[in-house]
Amino acid sequence: MALTALGQMATNLVVPSLGAIAADLSLPAGSAGLILSAVLIGIGLGQLVVGPLSEREGRRPVLLAGLAIYVAASIAATVAPNGTMLLLARLMQGLGASAGLALPRAIARDRYAGDTFLRVMSLLTLAMAVIPALAPVLGGVISGLHGWRASLALSALCGLLVTIVVVLVLPESHHGRSREGGIGAVLTNYRHVLRVRAFLGYSLTSGAAIAGGYAAFAAAERLYGGTFGWTPTEVGLATASYAMAFLMGGLLAPRLRVGPQARIRTGICLLVLSALLFLGLQATGLVSAWLAMAMIILSQIGVGFMLPPAIALGLMAVEGAAGTSSAVMGALHMLAGAAGAAMVGAIEAPAIWAVPTVLLACAGLAAGCVLLTRPNSSLR
């Protein structure tokens, strides 16, 4: 869970400090978002490398190499003298953090199966919900007291602590691997993964849900600040409620004692329902800031229901290439998130219309993609 959280921490700790960083390092106007994008690009590209590489070299050495890059890049970002060096360091941060995102899923797949694997994946996925809510708050407090460089220094410290824990307690999980084949073996693994229909279905279903979440986060300032006049602090609390709703859904779903397929269907129903209610309230003129937030919270509860089992079933659909399948899924998720954020920004309509429209589109896409999957009869 700590490894999974590193990439989220690197991305979100600096959110409250973007303006100050851009001003201090004389970044061009409008380019502050690159400070976030650089990490996301690194995470997306890095996963496509570390996953297949771990099939050949083992999970532990690749993970330790990624953590070393993460720590070194975090230190470089902390002391960066100009914007170019900072962006390069942030890109390297993302490349290092990609190992902490892709490989824990692969390690879990190596070590667990069936219902146990589903429970483990729920925990790993929920770690992705807590950090986006807490990291901006923590980053804002630290940067307010000690400046933005202290937030980046905290990323380096956390990375170092996680590296020490991995060295001490995390053994190799991928045994019986072959070092033969080189790039040909990597391409073979990619072909094998991409031909598994159920894997693609679950990956695209979960990616569509993630796209809706990124769209809601990306449009939060437009929606609450631009439409309803909320302050930046209030906008920040609203987005924190999204992450908490995701966590709530993830914790509530197992208590219903239904199978993973039923959780996915329930989550998709909540996504569709929340988007339709949002549009209906807006069409009748009854929507308010609090009702808008309630609808998005309902949708994120739905994401919490469906995302852990969708990710787990997708990885379970592939045999013998856990690292590659985790990498492909992670890259698809990053691409989907970026597409969701771009989609809601490209719609010229007011945010009060754009947000529910994108949420409904993503919900419909998730519902369509889940039809590609073939239910596993042993896990109904």
Tab-separated table of C-alpha atoms in Angstrom:
chain	number	residue	atom	x	y	z
A	1	MET	CA	0.000	0.000	0.000
A	2	ALA	CA	2.883	2.365	0.790
A	3	LEU	CA	4.491	1.612	-2.579
A	4	THR	CA	1.202	2.247	-4.357
A	5	ALA	CA	0.860	5.590	-2.564
A	6	LEU	CA	4.269	6.973	-3.608
A	7	GLY	CA	3.201	8.059	-7.087
A	8	GLN	CA	0.058	9.698	-5.731
A	9	MET	CA	2.134	11.526	-3.124
A	10	ALA	CA	4.622	12.815	-5.687
A	11	THR	CA	1.764	14.087	-7.828
A	12	ASN	CA	-0.475	15.659	-5.201
A	13	LEU	CA	1.832	17.047	-2.508
A	14	VAL	CA	2.729	20.054	-4.648
A	15	VAL	CA	-0.798	20.907	-5.815
A	16	PRO	CA	-1.209	23.801	-3.309
A	17	SER	CA	2.233	25.162	-4.281
A	18	LEU	CA	1.968	25.202	-8.080
A	19	GLY	CA	1.613	28.975	-8.276
A	20	ALA	CA	4.525	29.591	-5.911
A	21	ILE	CA	6.760	27.134	-7.774
A	22	ALA	CA	5.974	28.728	-11.126
A	23	ALA	CA	6.693	32.191	-9.729
A	24	ASP	CA	9.941	31.240	-7.962
A	25	LEU	CA	11.369	29.401	-10.970
A	26	SER	CA	10.027	31.871	-13.567
A	27	LEU	CA	7.989	29.296	-15.445
A	28	PRO	CA	5.904	30.728	-18.306
A	29	ALA	CA	2.317	31.647	-17.553
A	30	GLY	CA	-0.017	28.684	-17.844
A	31	SER	CA	2.752	26.081	-17.598
A	32	ALA	CA	2.344	25.276	-13.905
A	33	GLY	CA	0.265	22.244	-14.859
A	34	LEU	CA	3.366	20.723	-16.439
A	35	ILE	CA	4.688	20.196	-12.913
A	36	LEU	CA	1.909	17.629	-12.479
A	37	SER	CA	1.871	16.346	-16.055
A	38	ALA	CA	5.575	15.486	-15.965
A	39	VAL	CA	5.003	12.999	-13.140
A	40	LEU	CA	1.943	11.481	-14.819
A	41	ILE	CA	3.822	11.024	-18.106
A	42	GLY	CA	6.678	9.355	-16.254
A	43	ILE	CA	4.328	7.005	-14.413
A	44	GLY	CA	2.493	6.070	-17.606
A	45	LEU	CA	5.607	5.390	-19.675
A	46	GLY	CA	7.542	3.802	-16.831
A	47	GLN	CA	4.958	1.113	-16.198
A	48	LEU	CA	5.322	-0.161	-19.750
A	49	VAL	CA	9.017	-0.735	-19.030
A	50	VAL	CA	9.111	-1.981	-15.427
A	51	GLY	CA	6.343	-4.559	-15.883
A	52	PRO	CA	7.950	-6.608	-18.660
A	53	LEU	CA	11.419	-6.037	-17.188
A	54	SER	CA	10.270	-7.580	-13.906
A	55	GLU	CA	9.204	-10.721	-15.785
A	56	ARG	CA	12.831	-11.183	-16.827
A	57	GLU	CA	14.847	-9.788	-13.904
A	58	GLY	CA	12.453	-10.358	-11.002
A	59	ARG	CA	10.173	-7.996	-9.086
A	60	ARG	CA	12.569	-7.077	-6.271
A	61	PRO	CA	15.575	-5.746	-8.261
A	62	VAL	CA	13.370	-3.745	-10.631
A	63	LEU	CA	11.390	-2.357	-7.707
A	64	LEU	CA	14.542	-1.328	-5.842
A	65	ALA	CA	15.934	0.317	-8.982
A	66	GLY	CA	12.700	2.252	-9.417
A	67	LEU	CA	12.749	3.377	-5.781
A	68	ALA	CA	16.366	4.519	-6.121
A	69	ILE	CA	15.399	6.614	-9.158
A	70	TYR	CA	12.415	8.014	-7.252
A	71	VAL	CA	14.478	9.078	-4.241
A	72	ALA	CA	17.265	10.588	-6.364
A	73	ALA	CA	14.765	12.439	-8.558
A	74	SER	CA	12.876	13.738	-5.510
A	75	ILE	CA	16.110	15.151	-4.111
A	76	ALA	CA	16.936	16.696	-7.497
A	77	ALA	CA	13.477	18.280	-7.643
A	78	THR	CA	13.894	19.670	-4.143
A	79	VAL	CA	17.085	21.545	-5.052
A	80	ALA	CA	16.227	22.313	-8.707
A	81	PRO	CA	17.594	25.776	-9.581
A	82	ASN	CA	15.269	26.391	-12.542
A	83	GLY	CA	12.081	25.222	-14.194
A	84	THR	CA	13.764	22.995	-16.775
A	85	MET	CA	15.627	21.017	-14.124
A	86	LEU	CA	12.492	20.734	-12.013
A	87	LEU	CA	10.409	19.351	-14.885
A	88	LEU	CA	13.134	16.858	-15.789
A	89	ALA	CA	13.384	15.745	-12.156
A	90	ARG	CA	9.599	15.422	-11.950
A	91	LEU	CA	9.597	13.240	-15.076
A	92	MET	CA	12.211	11.007	-13.452
A	93	GLN	CA	10.131	10.971	-10.260
A	94	GLY	CA	7.261	9.546	-12.255
A	95	LEU	CA	9.472	6.945	-13.928
A	96	GLY	CA	10.673	5.775	-10.520
A	97	ALA	CA	7.204	5.858	-8.987
A	98	SER	CA	5.873	3.677	-11.817
A	99	ALA	CA	7.614	0.678	-10.254
A	100	GLY	CA	5.761	1.312	-7.013
A	101	LEU	CA	2.451	1.388	-8.859
A	102	ALA	CA	2.759	-1.514	-11.301
A	103	LEU	CA	4.829	-4.032	-9.334
A	104	PRO	CA	2.793	-4.308	-6.096
A	105	ARG	CA	-0.113	-5.582	-8.207
A	106	ALA	CA	2.198	-8.064	-9.929
A	107	ILE	CA	3.671	-9.190	-6.581
A	108	ALA	CA	0.169	-9.706	-5.195
A	109	ARG	CA	-0.715	-11.768	-8.280
A	110	ASP	CA	2.426	-13.860	-7.765
A	111	ARG	CA	1.569	-14.622	-4.150
A	112	TYR	CA	-2.218	-14.828	-3.902
A	113	ALA	CA	-5.172	-16.281	-5.792
A	114	GLY	CA	-8.952	-16.351	-5.661
A	115	ASP	CA	-10.788	-14.489	-2.926
A	116	THR	CA	-7.554	-13.713	-1.078
A	117	PHE	CA	-6.200	-11.908	-4.124
A	118	LEU	CA	-9.446	-9.938	-4.393
A	119	ARG	CA	-9.087	-8.769	-0.785
A	120	VAL	CA	-5.449	-7.801	-1.299
A	121	MET	CA	-6.271	-5.851	-4.451
A	122	SER	CA	-9.013	-4.005	-2.568
A	123	LEU	CA	-6.438	-2.811	-0.053
A	124	LEU	CA	-3.974	-1.759	-2.755
A	125	THR	CA	-6.661	0.104	-4.671
A	126	LEU	CA	-7.973	1.876	-1.591
A	127	ALA	CA	-4.479	3.214	-0.925
A	128	MET	CA	-4.944	5.182	-4.142
A	129	ALA	CA	-7.983	6.912	-2.597
A	130	VAL	CA	-6.528	8.082	0.687
A	131	ILE	CA	-3.405	9.828	-0.592
A	132	PRO	CA	-5.131	12.143	-3.133
A	133	ALA	CA	-7.317	13.378	-0.279
A	134	LEU	CA	-4.579	13.831	2.320
A	135	ALA	CA	-1.533	14.797	0.253
A	136	PRO	CA	-2.733	18.271	-0.888
A	137	VAL	CA	-3.731	19.150	2.677
A	138	LEU	CA	-0.382	17.968	4.041
A	139	GLY	CA	1.492	19.668	1.210
A	140	GLY	CA	-0.330	22.936	1.846
A	141	VAL	CA	0.553	22.908	5.545
A	142	ILE	CA	4.208	22.057	4.917
A	143	SER	CA	4.677	24.596	2.133
A	144	GLY	CA	2.958	27.245	4.236
A	145	LEU	CA	5.417	26.659	7.067
A	146	HIS	CA	8.630	25.879	5.212
A	147	GLY	CA	8.098	26.590	1.507
A	148	TRP	CA	7.391	24.384	-1.501
A	149	ARG	CA	10.800	22.731	-1.490
A	150	ALA	CA	9.950	21.141	1.859
A	151	SER	CA	7.024	19.314	0.215
A	152	LEU	CA	9.353	17.796	-2.359
A	153	ALA	CA	11.822	16.910	0.373
A	154	LEU	CA	9.030	14.989	2.107
A	155	SER	CA	8.574	12.932	-1.083
A	156	ALA	CA	12.262	12.007	-0.960
A	157	LEU	CA	12.039	11.076	2.725
A	158	CYS	CA	8.986	8.881	2.192
A	159	GLY	CA	10.645	7.179	-0.751
A	160	LEU	CA	13.747	6.479	1.326
A	161	LEU	CA	11.715	5.001	4.178
A	162	VAL	CA	9.752	2.747	1.821
A	163	THR	CA	13.008	1.626	0.180
A	164	ILE	CA	14.410	0.591	3.564
A	165	VAL	CA	11.254	-1.402	4.328
A	166	VAL	CA	11.400	-3.156	0.937
A	167	VAL	CA	15.058	-4.085	1.487
A	168	LEU	CA	14.296	-5.500	4.928
A	169	VAL	CA	10.975	-7.317	4.536
A	170	LEU	CA	9.919	-7.821	0.898
A	171	PRO	CA	11.379	-10.968	-0.710
A	172	GLU	CA	11.349	-11.902	-4.365
A	173	SER	CA	7.970	-13.282	-5.449
A	174	HIS	CA	8.544	-14.119	-9.121
A	175	HIS	CA	10.357	-17.464	-9.312
A	176	GLY	CA	11.108	-19.655	-12.285
A	177	ARG	CA	11.629	-16.710	-14.626
A	178	SER	CA	13.659	-16.963	-17.830
A	179	ARG	CA	16.298	-14.470	-18.929
A	180	GLU	CA	16.105	-15.640	-22.538
A	181	GLY	CA	14.368	-13.916	-25.395
A	182	GLY	CA	15.147	-10.232	-24.890
A	183	ILE	CA	12.861	-7.804	-26.688
A	184	GLY	CA	11.162	-10.672	-28.497
A	185	ALA	CA	9.973	-12.139	-25.199
A	186	VAL	CA	8.692	-8.734	-24.113
A	187	LEU	CA	6.675	-8.336	-27.307
A	188	THR	CA	5.354	-11.864	-26.947
A	189	ASN	CA	4.135	-11.057	-23.446
A	190	TYR	CA	2.423	-7.910	-24.716
A	191	ARG	CA	0.696	-9.856	-27.491
A	192	HIS	CA	-0.371	-12.523	-25.008
A	193	VAL	CA	-1.874	-9.938	-22.622
A	194	LEU	CA	-3.635	-7.883	-25.295
A	195	ARG	CA	-5.305	-10.948	-26.768
A	196	VAL	CA	-7.105	-11.790	-23.519
A	197	ARG	CA	-10.593	-10.431	-24.031
A	198	ALA	CA	-11.581	-10.472	-20.356
A	199	PHE	CA	-8.432	-8.561	-19.393
A	200	LEU	CA	-9.160	-5.848	-21.932
A	201	GLY	CA	-12.785	-5.666	-20.831
A	202	TYR	CA	-11.978	-5.229	-17.151
A	203	SER	CA	-9.111	-2.824	-17.894
A	204	LEU	CA	-11.304	-0.603	-20.082
A	205	THR	CA	-14.212	-0.786	-17.629
A	206	SER	CA	-12.042	0.325	-14.726
A	207	GLY	CA	-10.341	2.894	-16.956
A	208	ALA	CA	-13.689	4.452	-17.876
A	209	ALA	CA	-14.553	4.802	-14.196
A	210	ILE	CA	-11.166	6.399	-13.517
A	211	ALA	CA	-11.701	8.809	-16.423
A	212	GLY	CA	-14.901	10.061	-14.798
A	213	GLY	CA	-13.101	10.600	-11.516
A	214	TYR	CA	-10.274	12.570	-13.136
A	215	ALA	CA	-12.850	14.678	-14.976
A	216	ALA	CA	-14.567	15.547	-11.703
A	217	PHE	CA	-11.257	16.510	-10.087
A	218	ALA	CA	-10.113	18.523	-13.102
A	219	ALA	CA	-13.352	20.536	-13.267
A	220	ALA	CA	-13.703	21.135	-9.517
A	221	GLU	CA	-12.439	24.712	-9.575
A	222	ARG	CA	-14.644	25.592	-12.569
A	223	LEU	CA	-17.663	23.940	-11.003
A	224	TYR	CA	-17.475	25.188	-7.419
A	225	GLY	CA	-15.384	28.314	-7.781
A	226	GLY	CA	-16.598	29.548	-11.157
A	227	THR	CA	-20.269	28.550	-10.860
A	228	PHE	CA	-20.971	28.858	-7.139
A	229	GLY	CA	-18.218	31.207	-5.936
A	230	TRP	CA	-16.571	28.828	-3.479
A	231	THR	CA	-13.129	29.705	-2.111
A	232	PRO	CA	-10.037	27.625	-2.981
A	233	THR	CA	-10.145	26.088	0.499
A	234	GLU	CA	-13.748	25.033	0.005
A	235	VAL	CA	-12.918	23.617	-3.432
A	236	GLY	CA	-10.096	21.614	-1.877
A	237	LEU	CA	-12.414	20.163	0.749
A	238	ALA	CA	-14.921	19.248	-1.952
A	239	THR	CA	-12.315	17.279	-3.905
A	240	ALA	CA	-11.151	15.603	-0.697
A	241	SER	CA	-14.730	14.375	-0.231
A	242	TYR	CA	-14.489	12.618	-3.616
A	243	ALA	CA	-11.544	10.533	-2.430
A	244	MET	CA	-13.289	9.757	0.836
A	245	ALA	CA	-16.369	8.638	-1.106
A	246	PHE	CA	-14.196	6.261	-3.143
A	247	LEU	CA	-12.794	4.901	0.115
A	248	MET	CA	-16.302	4.535	1.536
A	249	GLY	CA	-17.453	2.550	-1.485
A	250	GLY	CA	-14.418	0.300	-1.331
A	251	LEU	CA	-14.957	-0.448	2.355
A	252	LEU	CA	-18.724	-0.884	2.061
A	253	ALA	CA	-18.806	-3.217	-0.953
A	254	PRO	CA	-17.249	-6.300	0.750
A	255	ARG	CA	-19.744	-6.003	3.620
A	256	LEU	CA	-22.614	-6.642	1.213
A	257	ARG	CA	-21.333	-10.206	0.849
A	258	VAL	CA	-21.831	-10.348	-2.894
A	259	GLY	CA	-19.372	-11.530	-5.507
A	260	PRO	CA	-17.003	-9.335	-7.533
A	261	GLN	CA	-19.220	-9.370	-10.622
A	262	ALA	CA	-22.154	-8.066	-8.583
A	263	ARG	CA	-19.950	-5.323	-7.101
A	264	ILE	CA	-18.944	-4.211	-10.579
A	265	ARG	CA	-22.560	-4.124	-11.757
A	266	THR	CA	-23.632	-2.208	-8.656
A	267	GLY	CA	-20.836	0.305	-9.138
A	268	ILE	CA	-21.772	0.912	-12.776
A	269	CYS	CA	-25.429	1.391	-11.785
A	270	LEU	CA	-24.366	4.039	-9.265
A	271	LEU	CA	-22.269	5.773	-11.918
A	272	VAL	CA	-25.186	5.925	-14.359
A	273	LEU	CA	-27.717	6.913	-11.679
A	274	SER	CA	-25.615	9.750	-10.281
A	275	ALA	CA	-24.952	11.238	-13.732
A	276	LEU	CA	-28.629	11.071	-14.739
A	277	LEU	CA	-29.747	12.624	-11.450
A	278	PHE	CA	-27.146	15.379	-11.853
A	279	LEU	CA	-28.377	16.192	-15.364
A	280	GLY	CA	-31.985	16.028	-14.252
A	281	LEU	CA	-31.434	18.433	-11.378
A	282	GLN	CA	-29.648	20.852	-13.673
A	283	ALA	CA	-32.325	20.611	-16.359
A	284	THR	CA	-35.071	21.441	-13.835
A	285	GLY	CA	-33.086	24.256	-12.227
A	286	LEU	CA	-32.957	22.538	-8.839
A	287	VAL	CA	-29.239	21.900	-8.677
A	288	SER	CA	-27.089	23.596	-6.041
A	289	ALA	CA	-23.421	23.328	-5.125
A	290	TRP	CA	-24.217	20.834	-2.382
A	291	LEU	CA	-26.439	18.706	-4.605
A	292	ALA	CA	-23.810	18.761	-7.352
A	293	MET	CA	-21.196	17.590	-4.841
A	294	ALA	CA	-23.588	14.913	-3.549
A	295	MET	CA	-24.043	13.517	-7.069
A	296	ILE	CA	-20.289	13.342	-7.656
A	297	ILE	CA	-19.807	11.735	-4.248
A	298	LEU	CA	-22.417	9.114	-5.220
A	299	SER	CA	-20.537	8.414	-8.436
A	300	GLN	CA	-17.260	7.997	-6.552
A	301	ILE	CA	-18.899	5.573	-4.143
A	302	GLY	CA	-19.784	3.619	-7.266
A	303	VAL	CA	-16.156	3.735	-8.409
A	304	GLY	CA	-15.127	2.407	-4.992
A	305	PHE	CA	-17.554	-0.491	-5.457
A	306	MET	CA	-16.331	-1.521	-8.881
A	307	LEU	CA	-12.669	-0.580	-9.230
A	308	PRO	CA	-10.980	-3.106	-6.881
A	309	PRO	CA	-12.828	-6.180	-8.245
A	310	ALA	CA	-12.476	-4.988	-11.854
A	311	ILE	CA	-8.707	-4.595	-11.468
A	312	ALA	CA	-8.392	-7.920	-9.652
A	313	LEU	CA	-10.482	-9.897	-12.163
A	314	GLY	CA	-8.597	-8.292	-15.033
A	315	LEU	CA	-5.239	-9.394	-13.650
A	316	MET	CA	-6.592	-12.848	-12.808
A	317	ALA	CA	-7.686	-13.304	-16.429
A	318	VAL	CA	-4.030	-13.402	-17.562
A	319	GLU	CA	-1.813	-16.347	-16.710
A	320	GLY	CA	1.964	-16.142	-16.609
A	321	ALA	CA	2.530	-12.431	-17.264
A	322	ALA	CA	1.531	-10.594	-14.090
A	323	GLY	CA	4.102	-7.823	-14.537
A	324	THR	CA	3.169	-7.120	-18.142
A	325	SER	CA	-0.582	-7.241	-17.490
A	326	SER	CA	-0.216	-4.884	-14.521
A	327	ALA	CA	1.841	-2.520	-16.665
A	328	VAL	CA	-0.643	-2.505	-19.541
A	329	MET	CA	-3.561	-1.948	-17.187
A	330	GLY	CA	-1.751	0.865	-15.377
A	331	ALA	CA	-0.870	2.607	-18.637
A	332	LEU	CA	-4.476	2.313	-19.846
A	333	HIS	CA	-5.657	3.826	-16.571
A	334	MET	CA	-3.272	6.776	-16.872
A	335	LEU	CA	-4.362	7.360	-20.468
A	336	ALA	CA	-8.028	7.158	-19.458
A	337	GLY	CA	-7.500	9.611	-16.606
A	338	ALA	CA	-5.769	12.091	-18.874
A	339	ALA	CA	-8.549	11.698	-21.461
A	340	GLY	CA	-11.253	12.312	-18.868
A	341	ALA	CA	-9.570	15.485	-17.630
A	342	ALA	CA	-9.038	16.708	-21.193
A	343	MET	CA	-12.620	15.893	-22.204
A	344	VAL	CA	-14.235	17.940	-19.458
A	345	GLY	CA	-11.900	20.837	-20.229
A	346	ALA	CA	-12.631	20.719	-23.950
A	347	ILE	CA	-16.407	21.035	-23.531
A	348	GLU	CA	-17.257	24.710	-23.939
A	349	ALA	CA	-20.518	24.448	-22.000
A	350	PRO	CA	-20.577	25.601	-18.346
A	351	ALA	CA	-19.079	23.144	-15.889
A	352	ILE	CA	-22.497	22.451	-14.384
A	353	TRP	CA	-23.398	20.783	-17.714
A	354	ALA	CA	-19.950	19.540	-18.729
A	355	VAL	CA	-19.275	17.507	-15.579
A	356	PRO	CA	-22.451	15.352	-15.558
A	357	THR	CA	-22.220	14.929	-19.337
A	358	VAL	CA	-18.706	13.491	-19.082
A	359	LEU	CA	-19.682	11.385	-16.052
A	360	LEU	CA	-22.572	9.893	-18.020
A	361	ALA	CA	-20.347	9.229	-21.040
A	362	CYS	CA	-17.780	7.462	-18.854
A	363	ALA	CA	-20.498	5.463	-17.090
A	364	GLY	CA	-21.927	4.382	-20.447
A	365	LEU	CA	-18.465	3.385	-21.656
A	366	ALA	CA	-17.897	1.333	-18.504
A	367	ALA	CA	-21.233	-0.414	-19.004
A	368	GLY	CA	-20.339	-1.204	-22.614
A	369	CYS	CA	-16.828	-2.438	-21.887
A	370	VAL	CA	-17.944	-4.795	-19.129
A	371	LEU	CA	-19.839	-6.723	-21.814
A	372	LEU	CA	-16.452	-7.786	-23.190
A	373	THR	CA	-15.738	-9.757	-20.028
A	374	ARG	CA	-16.581	-13.364	-19.366
A	375	PRO	CA	-17.697	-13.980	-15.765
A	376	ASN	CA	-15.588	-16.482	-13.834
A	377	SER	CA	-18.028	-19.070	-12.573
A	378	SER	CA	-15.950	-19.810	-9.471
A	379	LEU	CA	-16.132	-16.214	-8.338
A	380	ARG	CA	-19.745	-15.323	-9.167
